[in-house]
Coordinates of C-alpha atoms in Angstrom, one line a residue:
M1 CA -10.2 -33.2 17.8
S2 CA -14.9 -33.9 17.7
G3 CA -15.5 -31.8 13.8
E4 CA -19.1 -31.7 14.9
G5 CA -21.4 -29.4 14.0
R6 CA -19.1 -29.2 11.0
P7 CA -20.8 -27.5 8.0
Q8 CA -20.6 -29.9 4.1
V9 CA -18.3 -28.1 2.7
S10 CA -19.2 -26.6 -0.8
V11 CA -16.2 -23.8 -3.2
P12 CA -18.7 -21.2 -5.0
H13 CA -17.7 -19.7 -8.5
A14 CA -15.8 -16.8 -7.9
P15 CA -13.7 -16.6 -11.0
D16 CA -13.6 -12.3 -10.2
L17 CA -11.9 -13.7 -6.7
R18 CA -8.8 -12.6 -6.0
V19 CA -6.7 -15.0 -4.1
A20 CA -3.9 -14.9 -1.2
I21 CA -1.9 -17.9 0.8
V22 CA 0.1 -16.9 2.4
A23 CA 2.0 -21.0 3.9
I24 CA 4.0 -21.1 7.1
R25 CA 8.3 -23.5 6.4
W26 CA 7.6 -25.1 9.6
H27 CA 6.5 -28.2 8.6
A28 CA 7.0 -28.7 5.9
D29 CA 5.3 -32.0 4.4
I30 CA 2.1 -30.9 6.4
A31 CA 2.4 -27.5 6.1
E32 CA 2.8 -28.2 1.8
Q33 CA -0.1 -30.8 1.3
M34 CA -2.3 -27.8 3.4
L35 CA -0.9 -25.8 0.3
R36 CA -1.8 -28.6 -1.7
R37 CA -5.5 -28.5 -0.8
A38 CA -5.9 -25.0 -0.7
L39 CA -4.6 -24.1 -4.4
Q40 CA -6.6 -26.7 -5.3
A41 CA -10.4 -25.3 -3.6
A42 CA -9.1 -21.6 -5.0
E43 CA -9.0 -23.8 -8.6
Q44 CA -12.3 -25.9 -8.5
A45 CA -13.2 -21.8 -7.4
G46 CA -12.3 -20.5 -11.4
T47 CA -9.9 -18.1 -9.4
A48 CA -6.9 -17.0 -10.7
E49 CA -3.9 -18.3 -9.7
P50 CA -3.1 -17.5 -5.9
R51 CA -0.3 -15.9 -5.1
V52 CA 1.7 -17.4 -2.7
V53 CA 3.6 -16.2 -0.1
R54 CA 6.1 -18.2 2.4
V55 CA 6.8 -17.2 5.9
P56 CA 8.6 -18.6 8.3
G57 CA 6.5 -20.0 11.1
S58 CA 3.2 -19.4 12.4
M59 CA 4.0 -15.9 14.2
E60 CA 4.3 -14.0 10.8
L61 CA 0.9 -14.9 9.4
P62 CA -1.0 -11.7 10.6
V63 CA 1.9 -9.0 9.4
V64 CA 2.0 -10.9 6.2
C65 CA -2.0 -11.5 5.3
Q66 CA -2.6 -7.7 7.0
Q67 CA -0.4 -6.4 4.1
L68 CA -2.1 -9.1 1.0
T69 CA -5.8 -7.9 2.9
H70 CA -4.3 -4.1 0.7
A71 CA -4.6 -6.1 -3.0
Y72 CA -6.3 -9.3 -2.3
D73 CA -10.3 -10.2 -2.2
A74 CA -9.8 -12.9 -0.1
V75 CA -5.8 -14.6 2.0
V76 CA -6.3 -17.7 3.8
A77 CA -2.9 -18.6 6.4
L78 CA -1.5 -21.9 6.3
G79 CA 0.1 -23.0 9.8
V80 CA 1.3 -25.9 12.8
V81 CA 1.7 -25.6 15.6
I82 CA 1.9 -28.8 17.5
R83 CA 2.2 -28.6 21.4
G84 CA 5.4 -29.0 23.2
G85 CA 6.5 -29.0 26.5
T86 CA 7.5 -26.0 27.9
P87 CA 4.2 -22.4 27.8
H88 CA 5.1 -21.3 24.5
F89 CA 2.9 -23.2 22.4
D90 CA -0.1 -21.4 24.2
Y91 CA 1.7 -17.9 23.6
V92 CA 2.3 -17.9 20.2
C93 CA -1.6 -20.3 18.9
E94 CA -3.1 -16.8 21.1
S95 CA -1.3 -14.4 19.8
V96 CA -1.9 -16.1 16.7
T97 CA -5.6 -17.0 16.0
S98 CA -6.1 -13.5 18.2
G99 CA -3.7 -11.9 15.5
L100 CA -5.7 -13.3 11.9
T101 CA -9.1 -12.1 13.9
R102 CA -7.6 -8.7 13.9
V103 CA -7.1 -8.4 10.6
T104 CA -10.1 -9.5 9.9
L105 CA -11.4 -7.1 11.3
D106 CA -9.4 -4.4 11.1
E107 CA -9.3 -4.9 6.9
S108 CA -13.2 -5.6 6.6
T109 CA -11.0 -9.2 4.4
A110 CA -12.1 -12.2 4.6
V111 CA -9.1 -14.7 6.0
G112 CA -8.9 -17.7 6.2
N113 CA -7.5 -19.1 9.1
G114 CA -6.0 -22.5 8.2
V115 CA -3.6 -23.1 11.3
L116 CA -3.6 -26.0 12.7
T117 CA -3.3 -25.9 17.2
V118 CA -2.5 -29.5 17.6
D119 CA -0.5 -31.3 20.9
S120 CA 0.5 -34.3 18.0
R121 CA 1.9 -34.7 14.4
E122 CA -0.2 -37.4 13.9
Q123 CA -3.6 -35.1 15.1
A124 CA -1.6 -32.7 12.3
T125 CA -1.3 -34.7 9.9
L126 CA -5.2 -36.5 10.3
R127 CA -6.6 -32.9 9.3
A128 CA -3.7 -31.6 6.8
G129 CA -5.8 -33.2 4.0
F130 CA -3.6 -36.5 3.3
D131 CA -4.8 -39.1 1.9
D132 CA -5.9 -40.4 4.9
S133 CA -6.9 -37.7 6.7
I134 CA -10.3 -37.4 8.7
E135 CA -10.3 -33.2 7.7
D136 CA -8.5 -30.4 5.0
K137 CA -8.2 -27.5 6.3
G138 CA -6.4 -26.0 4.5
F139 CA -9.3 -26.8 2.0
E140 CA -11.5 -26.6 4.3
A141 CA -9.9 -22.4 5.2
T142 CA -9.5 -21.6 1.6
A143 CA -13.7 -22.7 1.3
A144 CA -14.4 -20.8 3.9
A145 CA -12.7 -17.3 2.5
L146 CA -13.5 -17.5 -1.1
E147 CA -17.1 -17.5 0.2
T148 CA -17.4 -14.8 2.8
A149 CA -15.4 -12.7 0.0
L150 CA -18.6 -13.2 -1.7
V151 CA -21.1 -12.5 1.2
L152 CA -18.7 -8.9 1.7
R153 CA -18.7 -7.9 -1.8
G154 CA -22.8 -8.4 -2.1
L155 CA -23.3 -6.7 1.7
R156 CA -21.1 -4.0 0.3
G157 CA -23.3 -3.5 -2.9
D158 CA -21.3 -4.5 -5.3
Y159 CA -22.2 -8.3 -5.9
S160 CA -25.5 -9.3 -7.6
S161 CA -27.4 -10.5 -5.5
E162 CA -28.8 -13.5 -7.6
R163 CA -25.7 -15.1 -7.5
G164 CA -28.3 -16.8 -4.2
F165 CA -25.5 -15.4 -1.1
L166 CA -28.0 -12.9 -0.5

């Protein structure tokens, strides 16, 4: 886990954005912490309370995120995939990443990818925004999705460039 080159995370002021967050039920303690941090980022941005949707696992994230893009300006996917002893890890990680990318491009909607793909539970907890974590992916994915939604709004001409985004 490098983190090298990562920009400073800042949460934009975005009170008029509609946000949805999709969180998995696997690795519940880690996913719940990421969800708490994602909700805190949305609160800092001043958004209305985000819609929270639960799904069984990471493979279900893309399709649910895609459906939510029809009603929300920004969608955040939160998941945890921990490497096991089979190639299943590689297939899941590739499918989820490709799926979320496809949703973003097909729907022209900001989708924050907060899916941890790690070798161990320890690596996941270090990235999940706990007090002793070195990264905070739920918060970061939400901040990125909100900022991207504002950029898209600016490019579409329905958001004031005076807000400093274009």
